[in-house]
XYZ file of C-alpha atoms in Angstrom:
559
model
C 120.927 -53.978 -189.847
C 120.161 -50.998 -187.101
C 116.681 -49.894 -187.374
C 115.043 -52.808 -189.265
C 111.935 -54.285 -187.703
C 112.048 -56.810 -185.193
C 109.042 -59.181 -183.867
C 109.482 -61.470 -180.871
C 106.646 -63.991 -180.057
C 105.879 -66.030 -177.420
C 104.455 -69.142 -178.227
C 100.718 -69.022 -177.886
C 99.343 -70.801 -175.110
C 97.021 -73.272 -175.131
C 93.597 -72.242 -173.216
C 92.407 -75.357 -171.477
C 94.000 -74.575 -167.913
C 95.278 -71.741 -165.909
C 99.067 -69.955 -166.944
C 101.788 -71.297 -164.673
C 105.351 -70.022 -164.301
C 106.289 -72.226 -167.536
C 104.405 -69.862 -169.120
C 105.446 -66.789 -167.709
C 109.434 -67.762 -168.359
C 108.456 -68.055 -171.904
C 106.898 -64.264 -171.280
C 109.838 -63.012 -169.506
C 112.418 -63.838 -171.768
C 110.740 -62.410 -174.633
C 109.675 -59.039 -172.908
C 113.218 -58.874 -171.650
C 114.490 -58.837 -175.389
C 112.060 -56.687 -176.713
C 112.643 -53.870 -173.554
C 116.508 -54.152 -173.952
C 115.913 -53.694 -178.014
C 113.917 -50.288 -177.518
C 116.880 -49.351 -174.645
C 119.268 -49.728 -178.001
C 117.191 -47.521 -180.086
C 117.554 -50.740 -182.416
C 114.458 -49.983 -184.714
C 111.146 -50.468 -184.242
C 110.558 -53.555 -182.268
C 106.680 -56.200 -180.973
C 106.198 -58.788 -178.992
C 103.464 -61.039 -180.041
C 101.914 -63.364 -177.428
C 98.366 -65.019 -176.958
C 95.957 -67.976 -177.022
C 95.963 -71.394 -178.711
C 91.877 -71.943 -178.712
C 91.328 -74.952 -180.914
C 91.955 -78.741 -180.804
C 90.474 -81.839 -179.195
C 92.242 -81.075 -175.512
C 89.995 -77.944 -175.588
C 86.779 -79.464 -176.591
C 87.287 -82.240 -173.947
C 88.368 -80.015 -171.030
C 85.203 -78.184 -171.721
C 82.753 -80.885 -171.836
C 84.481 -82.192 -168.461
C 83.771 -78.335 -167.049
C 80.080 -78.132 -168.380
C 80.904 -75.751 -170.441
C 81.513 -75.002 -173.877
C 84.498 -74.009 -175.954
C 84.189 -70.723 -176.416
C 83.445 -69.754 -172.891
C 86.151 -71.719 -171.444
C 88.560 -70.101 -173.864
C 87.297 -66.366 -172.962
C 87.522 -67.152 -169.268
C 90.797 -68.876 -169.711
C 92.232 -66.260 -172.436
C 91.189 -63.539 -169.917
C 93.914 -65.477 -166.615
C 96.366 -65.251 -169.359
C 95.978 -61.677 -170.102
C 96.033 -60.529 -166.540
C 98.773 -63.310 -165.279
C 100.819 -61.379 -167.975
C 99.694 -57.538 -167.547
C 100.909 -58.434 -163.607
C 104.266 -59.644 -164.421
C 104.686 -56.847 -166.248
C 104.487 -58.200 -169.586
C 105.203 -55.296 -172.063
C 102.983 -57.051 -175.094
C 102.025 -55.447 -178.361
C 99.966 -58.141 -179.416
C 97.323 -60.761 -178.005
C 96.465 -63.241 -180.695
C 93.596 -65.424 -179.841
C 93.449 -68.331 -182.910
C 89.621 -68.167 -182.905
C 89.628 -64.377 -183.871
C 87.817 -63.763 -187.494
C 91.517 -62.085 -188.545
C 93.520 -64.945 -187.643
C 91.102 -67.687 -188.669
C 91.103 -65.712 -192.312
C 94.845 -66.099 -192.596
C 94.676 -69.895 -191.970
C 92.137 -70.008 -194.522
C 94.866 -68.079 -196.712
C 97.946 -70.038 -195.454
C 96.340 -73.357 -196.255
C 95.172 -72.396 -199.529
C 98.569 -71.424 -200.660
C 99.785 -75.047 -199.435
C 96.840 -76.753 -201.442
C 97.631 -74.462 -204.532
C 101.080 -75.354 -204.589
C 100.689 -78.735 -204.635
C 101.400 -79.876 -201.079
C 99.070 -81.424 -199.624
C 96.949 -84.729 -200.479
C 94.503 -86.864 -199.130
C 95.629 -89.965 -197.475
C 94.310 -92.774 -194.572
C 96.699 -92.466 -191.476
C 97.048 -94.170 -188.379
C 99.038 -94.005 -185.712
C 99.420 -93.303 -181.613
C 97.696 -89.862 -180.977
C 98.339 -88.054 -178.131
C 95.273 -85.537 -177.358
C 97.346 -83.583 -174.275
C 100.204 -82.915 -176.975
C 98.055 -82.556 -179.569
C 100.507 -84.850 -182.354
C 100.899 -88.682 -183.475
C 103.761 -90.158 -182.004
C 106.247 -92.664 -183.524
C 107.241 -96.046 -181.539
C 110.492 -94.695 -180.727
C 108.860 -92.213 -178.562
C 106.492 -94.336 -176.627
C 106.749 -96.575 -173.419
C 104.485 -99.473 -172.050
C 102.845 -98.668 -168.916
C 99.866 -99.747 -166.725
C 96.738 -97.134 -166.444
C 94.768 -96.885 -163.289
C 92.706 -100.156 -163.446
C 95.883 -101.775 -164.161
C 95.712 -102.729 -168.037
C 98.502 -102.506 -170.576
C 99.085 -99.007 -172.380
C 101.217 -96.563 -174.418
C 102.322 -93.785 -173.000
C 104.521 -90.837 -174.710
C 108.184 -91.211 -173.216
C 108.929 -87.556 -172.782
C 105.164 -86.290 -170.935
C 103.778 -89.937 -169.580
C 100.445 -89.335 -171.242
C 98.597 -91.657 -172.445
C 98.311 -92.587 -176.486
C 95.577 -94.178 -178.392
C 95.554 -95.985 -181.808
C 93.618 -93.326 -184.538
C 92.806 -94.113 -188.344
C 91.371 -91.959 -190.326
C 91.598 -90.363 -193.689
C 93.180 -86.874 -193.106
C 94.882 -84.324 -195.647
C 98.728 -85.005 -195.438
C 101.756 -82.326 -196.111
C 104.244 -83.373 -198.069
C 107.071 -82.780 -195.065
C 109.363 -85.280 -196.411
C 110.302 -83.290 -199.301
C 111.555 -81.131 -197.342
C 114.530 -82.608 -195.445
C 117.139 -81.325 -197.731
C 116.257 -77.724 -198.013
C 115.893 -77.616 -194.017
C 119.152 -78.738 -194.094
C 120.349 -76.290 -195.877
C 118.570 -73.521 -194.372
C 120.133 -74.803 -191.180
C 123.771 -75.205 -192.671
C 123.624 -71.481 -193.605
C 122.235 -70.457 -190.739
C 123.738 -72.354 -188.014
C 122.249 -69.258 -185.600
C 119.011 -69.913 -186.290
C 118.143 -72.254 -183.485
C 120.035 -71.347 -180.175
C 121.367 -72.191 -177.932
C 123.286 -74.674 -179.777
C 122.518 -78.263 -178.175
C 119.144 -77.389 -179.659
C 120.215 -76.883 -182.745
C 122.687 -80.093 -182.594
C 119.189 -82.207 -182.107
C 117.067 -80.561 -185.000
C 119.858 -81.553 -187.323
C 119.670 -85.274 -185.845
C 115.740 -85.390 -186.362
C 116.889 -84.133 -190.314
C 119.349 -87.089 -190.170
C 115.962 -89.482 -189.450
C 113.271 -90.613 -191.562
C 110.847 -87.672 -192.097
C 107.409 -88.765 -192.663
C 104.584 -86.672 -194.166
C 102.237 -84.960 -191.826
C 98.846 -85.211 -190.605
C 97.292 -81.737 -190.780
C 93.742 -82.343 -190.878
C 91.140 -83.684 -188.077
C 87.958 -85.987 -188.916
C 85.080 -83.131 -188.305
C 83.177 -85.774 -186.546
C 85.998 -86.294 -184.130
C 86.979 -82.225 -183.975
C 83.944 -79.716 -184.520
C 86.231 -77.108 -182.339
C 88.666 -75.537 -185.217
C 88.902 -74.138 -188.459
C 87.249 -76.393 -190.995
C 89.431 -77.099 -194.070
C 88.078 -74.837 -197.036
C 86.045 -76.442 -199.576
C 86.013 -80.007 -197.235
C 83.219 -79.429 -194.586
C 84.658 -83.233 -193.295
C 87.828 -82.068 -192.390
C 89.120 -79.693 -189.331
C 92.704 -77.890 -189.746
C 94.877 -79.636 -187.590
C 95.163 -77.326 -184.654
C 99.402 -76.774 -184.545
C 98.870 -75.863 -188.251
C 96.613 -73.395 -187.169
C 98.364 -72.088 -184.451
C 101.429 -71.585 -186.105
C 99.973 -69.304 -188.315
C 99.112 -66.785 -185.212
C 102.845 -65.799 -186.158
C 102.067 -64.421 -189.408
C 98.214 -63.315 -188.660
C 99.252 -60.915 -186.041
C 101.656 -59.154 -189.034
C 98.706 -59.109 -191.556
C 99.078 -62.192 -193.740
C 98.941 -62.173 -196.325
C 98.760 -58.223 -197.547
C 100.810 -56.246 -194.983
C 103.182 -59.190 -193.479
C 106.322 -58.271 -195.364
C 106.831 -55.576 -193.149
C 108.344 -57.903 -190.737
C 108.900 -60.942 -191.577
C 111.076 -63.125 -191.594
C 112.436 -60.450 -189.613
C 111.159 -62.934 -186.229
C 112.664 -64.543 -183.434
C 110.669 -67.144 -181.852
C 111.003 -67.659 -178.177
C 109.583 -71.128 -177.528
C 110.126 -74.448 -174.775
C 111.823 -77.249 -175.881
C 108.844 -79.396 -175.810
C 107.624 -77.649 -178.810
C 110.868 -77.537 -180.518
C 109.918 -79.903 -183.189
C 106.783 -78.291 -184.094
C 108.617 -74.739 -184.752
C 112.196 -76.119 -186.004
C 110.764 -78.327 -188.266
C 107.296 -78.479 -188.974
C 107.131 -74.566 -189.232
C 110.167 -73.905 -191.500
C 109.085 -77.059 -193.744
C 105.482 -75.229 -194.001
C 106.556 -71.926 -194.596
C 108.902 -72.838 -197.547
C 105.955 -74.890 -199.293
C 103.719 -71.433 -198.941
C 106.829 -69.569 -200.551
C 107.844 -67.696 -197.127
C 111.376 -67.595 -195.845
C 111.976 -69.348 -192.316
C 112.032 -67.024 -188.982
C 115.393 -65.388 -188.076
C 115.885 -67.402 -185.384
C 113.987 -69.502 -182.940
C 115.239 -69.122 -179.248
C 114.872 -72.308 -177.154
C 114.588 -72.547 -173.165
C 113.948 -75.323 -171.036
C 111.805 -76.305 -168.179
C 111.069 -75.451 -164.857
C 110.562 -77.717 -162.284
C 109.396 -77.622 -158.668
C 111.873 -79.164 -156.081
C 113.308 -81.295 -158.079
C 109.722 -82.471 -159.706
C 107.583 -81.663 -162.912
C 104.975 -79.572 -162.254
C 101.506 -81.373 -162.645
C 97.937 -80.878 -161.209
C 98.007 -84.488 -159.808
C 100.800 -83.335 -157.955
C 99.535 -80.367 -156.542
C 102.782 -78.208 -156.884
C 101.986 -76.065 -160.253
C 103.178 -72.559 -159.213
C 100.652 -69.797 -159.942
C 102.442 -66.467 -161.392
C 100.284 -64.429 -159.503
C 100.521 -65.792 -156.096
C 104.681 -65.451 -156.657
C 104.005 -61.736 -157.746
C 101.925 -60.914 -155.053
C 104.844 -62.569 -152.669
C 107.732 -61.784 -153.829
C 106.671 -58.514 -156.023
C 106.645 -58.163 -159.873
C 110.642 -57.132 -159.849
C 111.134 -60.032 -157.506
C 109.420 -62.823 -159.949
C 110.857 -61.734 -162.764
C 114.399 -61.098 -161.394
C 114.311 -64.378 -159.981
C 113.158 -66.298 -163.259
C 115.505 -64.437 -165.670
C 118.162 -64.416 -163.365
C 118.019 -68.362 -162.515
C 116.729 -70.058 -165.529
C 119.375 -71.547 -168.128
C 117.825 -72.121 -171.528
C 120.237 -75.432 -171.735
C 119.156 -76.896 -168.633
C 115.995 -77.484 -166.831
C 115.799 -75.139 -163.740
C 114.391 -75.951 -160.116
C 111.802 -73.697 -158.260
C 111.528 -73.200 -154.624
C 110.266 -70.780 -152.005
C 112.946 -70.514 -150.080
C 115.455 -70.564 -152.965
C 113.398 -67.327 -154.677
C 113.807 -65.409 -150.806
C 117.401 -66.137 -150.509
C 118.616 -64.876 -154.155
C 116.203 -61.852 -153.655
C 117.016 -60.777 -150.458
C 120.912 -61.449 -151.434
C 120.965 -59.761 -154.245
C 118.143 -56.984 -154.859
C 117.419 -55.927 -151.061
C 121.023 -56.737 -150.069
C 123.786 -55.570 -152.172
C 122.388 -53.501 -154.626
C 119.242 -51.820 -152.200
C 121.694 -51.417 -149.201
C 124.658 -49.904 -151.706
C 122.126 -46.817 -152.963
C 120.928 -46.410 -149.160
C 124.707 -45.744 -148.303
C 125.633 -43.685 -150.704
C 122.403 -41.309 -150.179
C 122.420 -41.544 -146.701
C 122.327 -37.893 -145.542
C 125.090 -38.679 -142.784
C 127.148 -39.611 -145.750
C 126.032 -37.179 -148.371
C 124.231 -34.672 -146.434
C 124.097 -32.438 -149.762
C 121.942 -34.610 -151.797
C 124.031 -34.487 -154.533
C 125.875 -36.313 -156.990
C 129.187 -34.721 -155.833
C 132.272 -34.160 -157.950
C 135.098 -36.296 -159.114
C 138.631 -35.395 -158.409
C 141.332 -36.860 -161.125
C 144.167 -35.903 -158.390
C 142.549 -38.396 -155.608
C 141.788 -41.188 -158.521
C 144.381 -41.064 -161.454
C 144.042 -42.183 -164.503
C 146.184 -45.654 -165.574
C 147.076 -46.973 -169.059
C 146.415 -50.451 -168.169
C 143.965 -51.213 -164.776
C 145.543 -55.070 -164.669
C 148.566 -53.211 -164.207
C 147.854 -50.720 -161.712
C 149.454 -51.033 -158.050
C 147.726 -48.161 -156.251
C 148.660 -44.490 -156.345
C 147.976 -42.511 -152.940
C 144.316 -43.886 -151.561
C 144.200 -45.903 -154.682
C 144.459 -49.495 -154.687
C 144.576 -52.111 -157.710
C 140.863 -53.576 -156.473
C 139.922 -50.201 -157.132
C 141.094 -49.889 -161.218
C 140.134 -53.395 -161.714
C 136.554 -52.230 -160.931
C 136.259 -49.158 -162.994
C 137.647 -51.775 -165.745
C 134.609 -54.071 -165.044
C 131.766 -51.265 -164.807
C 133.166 -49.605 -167.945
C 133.030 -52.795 -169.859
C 130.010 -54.033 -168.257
C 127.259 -52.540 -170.925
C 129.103 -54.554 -173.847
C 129.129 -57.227 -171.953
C 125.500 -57.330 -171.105
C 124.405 -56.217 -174.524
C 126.653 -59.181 -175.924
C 124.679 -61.798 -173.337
C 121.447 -60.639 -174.434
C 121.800 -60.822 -178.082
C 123.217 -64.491 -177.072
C 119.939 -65.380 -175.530
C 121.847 -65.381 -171.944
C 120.484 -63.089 -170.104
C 121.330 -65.332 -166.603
C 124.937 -64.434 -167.674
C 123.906 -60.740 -168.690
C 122.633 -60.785 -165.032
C 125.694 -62.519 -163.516
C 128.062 -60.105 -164.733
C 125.949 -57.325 -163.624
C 125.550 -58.606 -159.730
C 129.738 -59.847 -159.600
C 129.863 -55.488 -160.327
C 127.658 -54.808 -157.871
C 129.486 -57.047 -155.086
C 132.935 -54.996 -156.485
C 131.621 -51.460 -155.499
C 129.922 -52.762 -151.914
C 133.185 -54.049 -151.285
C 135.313 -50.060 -152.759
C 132.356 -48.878 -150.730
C 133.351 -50.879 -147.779
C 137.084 -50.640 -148.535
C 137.094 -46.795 -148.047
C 135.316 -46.206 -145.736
C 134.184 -42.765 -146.506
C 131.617 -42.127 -143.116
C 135.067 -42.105 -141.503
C 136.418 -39.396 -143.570
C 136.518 -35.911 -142.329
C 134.813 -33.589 -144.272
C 136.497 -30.518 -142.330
C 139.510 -31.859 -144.076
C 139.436 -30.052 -147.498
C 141.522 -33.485 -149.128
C 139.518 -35.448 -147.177
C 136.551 -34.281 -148.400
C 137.526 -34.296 -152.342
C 138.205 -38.424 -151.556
C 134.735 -38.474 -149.905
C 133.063 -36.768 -152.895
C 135.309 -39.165 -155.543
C 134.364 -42.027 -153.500
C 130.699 -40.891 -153.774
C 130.687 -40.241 -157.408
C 132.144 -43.851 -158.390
C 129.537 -45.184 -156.942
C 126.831 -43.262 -157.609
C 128.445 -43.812 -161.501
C 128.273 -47.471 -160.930
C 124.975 -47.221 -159.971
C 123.872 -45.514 -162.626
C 125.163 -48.145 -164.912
C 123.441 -50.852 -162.772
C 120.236 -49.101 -162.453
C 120.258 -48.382 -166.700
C 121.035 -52.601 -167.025
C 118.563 -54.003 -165.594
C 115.813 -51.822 -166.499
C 114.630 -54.852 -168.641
C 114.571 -57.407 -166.255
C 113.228 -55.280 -163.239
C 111.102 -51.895 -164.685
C 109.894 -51.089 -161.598
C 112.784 -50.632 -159.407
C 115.314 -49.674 -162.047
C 112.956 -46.452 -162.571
C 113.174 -46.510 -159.109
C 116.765 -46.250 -158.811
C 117.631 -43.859 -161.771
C 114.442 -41.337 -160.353
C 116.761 -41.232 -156.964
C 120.165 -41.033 -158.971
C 117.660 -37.991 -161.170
C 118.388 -39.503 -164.267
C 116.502 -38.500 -166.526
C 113.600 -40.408 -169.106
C 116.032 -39.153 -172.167
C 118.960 -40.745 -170.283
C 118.121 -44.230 -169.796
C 118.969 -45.520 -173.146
C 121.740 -48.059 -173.679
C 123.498 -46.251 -176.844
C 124.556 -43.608 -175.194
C 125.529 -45.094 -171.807
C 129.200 -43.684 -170.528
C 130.720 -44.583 -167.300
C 132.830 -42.102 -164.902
C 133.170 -39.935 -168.150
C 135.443 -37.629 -165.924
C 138.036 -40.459 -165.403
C 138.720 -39.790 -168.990
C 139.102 -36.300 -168.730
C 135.316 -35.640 -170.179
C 132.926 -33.870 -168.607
C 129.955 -35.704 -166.248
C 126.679 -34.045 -166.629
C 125.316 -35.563 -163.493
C 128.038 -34.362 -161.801
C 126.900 -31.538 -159.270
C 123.052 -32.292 -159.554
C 120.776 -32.509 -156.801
C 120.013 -35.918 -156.394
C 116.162 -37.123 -156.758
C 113.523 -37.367 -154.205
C 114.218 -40.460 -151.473
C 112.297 -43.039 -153.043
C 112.473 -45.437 -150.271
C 113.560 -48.552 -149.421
C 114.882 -50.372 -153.009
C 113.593 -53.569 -152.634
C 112.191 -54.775 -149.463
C 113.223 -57.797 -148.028
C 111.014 -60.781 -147.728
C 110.399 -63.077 -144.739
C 111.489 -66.653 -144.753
C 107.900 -68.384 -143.234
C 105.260 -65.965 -144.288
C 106.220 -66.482 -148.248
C 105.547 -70.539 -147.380
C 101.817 -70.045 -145.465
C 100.770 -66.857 -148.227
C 101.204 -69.679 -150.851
C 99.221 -72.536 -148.791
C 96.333 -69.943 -148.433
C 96.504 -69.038 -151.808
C 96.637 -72.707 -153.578
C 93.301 -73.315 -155.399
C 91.746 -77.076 -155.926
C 91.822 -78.052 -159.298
C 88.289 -77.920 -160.108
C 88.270 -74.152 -159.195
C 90.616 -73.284 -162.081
């Protein structure tokens, strides 16, 4: 219900390489949730985010750097921290897993598994993957050829490489726990979205579901949490990074604040780990399952996965410092599906930009303040006689100036904010963005329509037109510029400090368009208009984006 806590996590990422814009999607999306919550005066709302700093990958990519654990995972916690302070990142909460506080609630969390009888000691074997961190089943493995050209396993879905482990590990008892996923799942058929997500967790429940390996030979895994009272045995590391969800809250005194009050925003790589393995582990430690777990896919980078062999993973902070913070995060939010994978390209990234931020909505506010245009500075006033009101817009034919383009777009602006409030809390905030841009095209083309810089203002009627004109789209504006304050901070504030709207006036409960179209009164109307805050968004060159990002690639061994 309205003001009840809300958390929003990003997955925590693992720390043996650099962030890339995988990562910072995963970012975005949360921290575009949590800014349009606090826009809604919703209650009181966090985003959790961090490091993943245990597991075998980590030990290994440090003894390949000459280093050792812990200092690679400061250095590489530290490119995570900044990669997200520069996109803008609005975080609450940085949870690094090898923090005395988090390793504490593991401790906790485990010991409420042993105590409640789910866990045992068993021998397994199976194909281990070390990148992914998990055994892997048959079904999910392929035969290749490795670089000298002998047989091997690979994992279908990444292509890395599996090897054949035994050893005698603490096992949860995850097959117990098929039916009451199900039946978490049939009640809440919300709780993992968008809904071809959900469609495959409930095939994995139709499968066999085997216990779980969640314990590490010590002698194989010195870098983790060792399992209490078994100095041989590690905590299996996505055990122990799950629990970063309910050590940031204060497991176990001070957590029921929040949860299960959670939304997860995760990749679909790791669905399986947080749609099943997470619920299943939670109900054995007698917690309820998150609210809901929000699924995206991946990006890719014309038309390829992005991989170090490669050469073509795209650094956040090279795109920032090209295209601007607004510009990298309008771009990701506005392209990426959560159903689909999404492809990344320069060029692709200039074009939408330019199109959309300098373009249409940049050039619209430069119009409509020029001072040939509005020479007062001010948001003028609206005249009912020039614009009359109509019962039905898709029925309107025009009165005077009037035409029926013209009602059908104070229909769209006016319904706009339910519209956009109803994408985001659907986890479609491409669509929320759509809408918002097909509005903007609307009023360039009333702007363009009307032509009010050949209006003459000696004209007394003239000049009412000219100041209605003005005020519809300095209303739409205003609506636009209030949108997509979550998606682009920086030049929203931009554009509501020119319209002078002020901080207590930027919230999404109260938002009314062209209030004086309904016979209420407009208390912009009249103001002086804010200080010129220059160009909106500035538009980015086509060949110099291409050669920044050449100079700025780093070799591998420098990450």
């Amino acid at each position: 219900g309205p003001g009840r806590p809300l958390l929003l996590s990003t997955p925590i990422f693992y720390a043996n390489g650099p962030p890339h814009i995988g990562h910072l999607y995963s970012a975005l999306l949360a921290d575009a949730l949590l800014r349009h919550r606090r826009l809604r005066a919703a209650g009181p709302a966090r985003l959790c985010t961090g490091t993943d700093e245990h597991g075998l990958k980590i030990q290994q990519a440090a003894a390949a750097a000459g280093t050792s654990p812990a200092e690679l995972c400061e250095r590489v916690s530290g490119l995570f921290r900044q990669a997200l302070t520069q996109a803008g990142v609005a975080y609450t909460d940085f949870t690094r897993t090898s923090e005395p506080r988090h390793q504490r609630a593991v401790r906790q969390f485990w010991g409420a598994l042993r105590d409640g009888g789910m866990l045992y000691k068993g021998a397994y074997e199976g194909w281990y993957c070390t990148p992914e961190e998990s055994f892997l089943p048959e079904s999910q493995l392929a035969e290749r050829t490795d670089a000298q050209g002998r047989p091997c396993k690979v994992s279908l879905e990444t292509g890395h490489e599996v090897h054949w482990t035994k050893e005698e590990n603490y096992m949860f008892r995850l097959s117990a726990f098929r039916d009451p996923l199900q039946n978490w799942l049939r009640d809440n058929p919300r709780a993992i979205f968008p809904d071809p997500f959900y469609q495959c967790v409930l095939r994995w429940l139709d499968e066999d579901l085997p216990d779980l390996s969640v314990s590490r030979e010590r002698s194989r895994l010195q870098w983790g949490i060792p399992v209490p009272n078994d100095p041989t045995q590690t905590i299996y590391v996505w055990v122990d990074a799950l629990v970063n969800y309910l050590s940031v809250v204060g497991y176990p005194e001070s957590h029921g604040t929040w949860w299960p009050a959670v939304h997860h925003v995760v990749g679909k790589d790791i669905l399986k780990f947080h749609a099943l393995y997470w619920p299943a582990l939670l109900l054995a430690a007698g917690l309820e399952p998150p609210e809901r777990i929000l699924v995206h896919s991946h990006w890719t980078v014309r038309g390829q996965k992005m991989s170090k062999s490669l050469g073509n993973v795209v650094d956040p902070s090279v795109c920032v410092g090209q295209y601007g913070v607004d510009g990298f995060r309008y771009f990701l939010l506005r392209q990426g599906v959560p159903e689909r994978d999404c492809d990344y390209y320069d060029e692709k990234v200039v074009k939408l930009v330019n199109s959309e931020l300098a373009d249409a909505l940049g050039g619209l506010l430069n119009r409509t303040t020029a001072p040939s245009i509005n020479p007062s500075n001010t948001y003028p006033r609206f005249s009912e006689s020039c614009f009359p009101k109509v019962l039905d817009s898709r029925e309107a034919k025009g009165t005077g100036r009037v035409c029926a383009e013209d009602y059908e777009l104070v229909a769209a602006v006016a319904s706009l904010p339910a519209q956009v409030d109803s994408y985001f809390e659907s986890f479609q905030i491409y669509k929320a963005l759509e809408c918002i841009v097909q509005c903007v095209r609307q009023t360039n083309g009333f702007f363009q329509r009307h032509r009010p810089w050949k209006l003459d203002r000696r004209d007394a009627a003239e000049q009412l037109w000219l100041d209605t004109i003005l005020h519809i789209t300095l209303e739409c504006l205003r609506v636009y510029g209030t949108l997509l304050q979550p998606v682009v901070p920086h030049m929203a504030d931009k554009l509501l400090s020119r319209l002078a709207v002020g901080p207590r006036e930027r919230g999404l409960s109260g938002l009314i368009f062209l209030a004086r179209y309904d016979g209420k009164p407009c208390p912009f109307e009249g103001r002086q208009l804010g200080p010129d805050t220059g160009i909106l968004f500035h538009r980015l060159g086509k060949l110099e984006t291409v050669k920044k990002r050449k100079q700025a690639q780093v070799p591998d061994k420098q990450l």
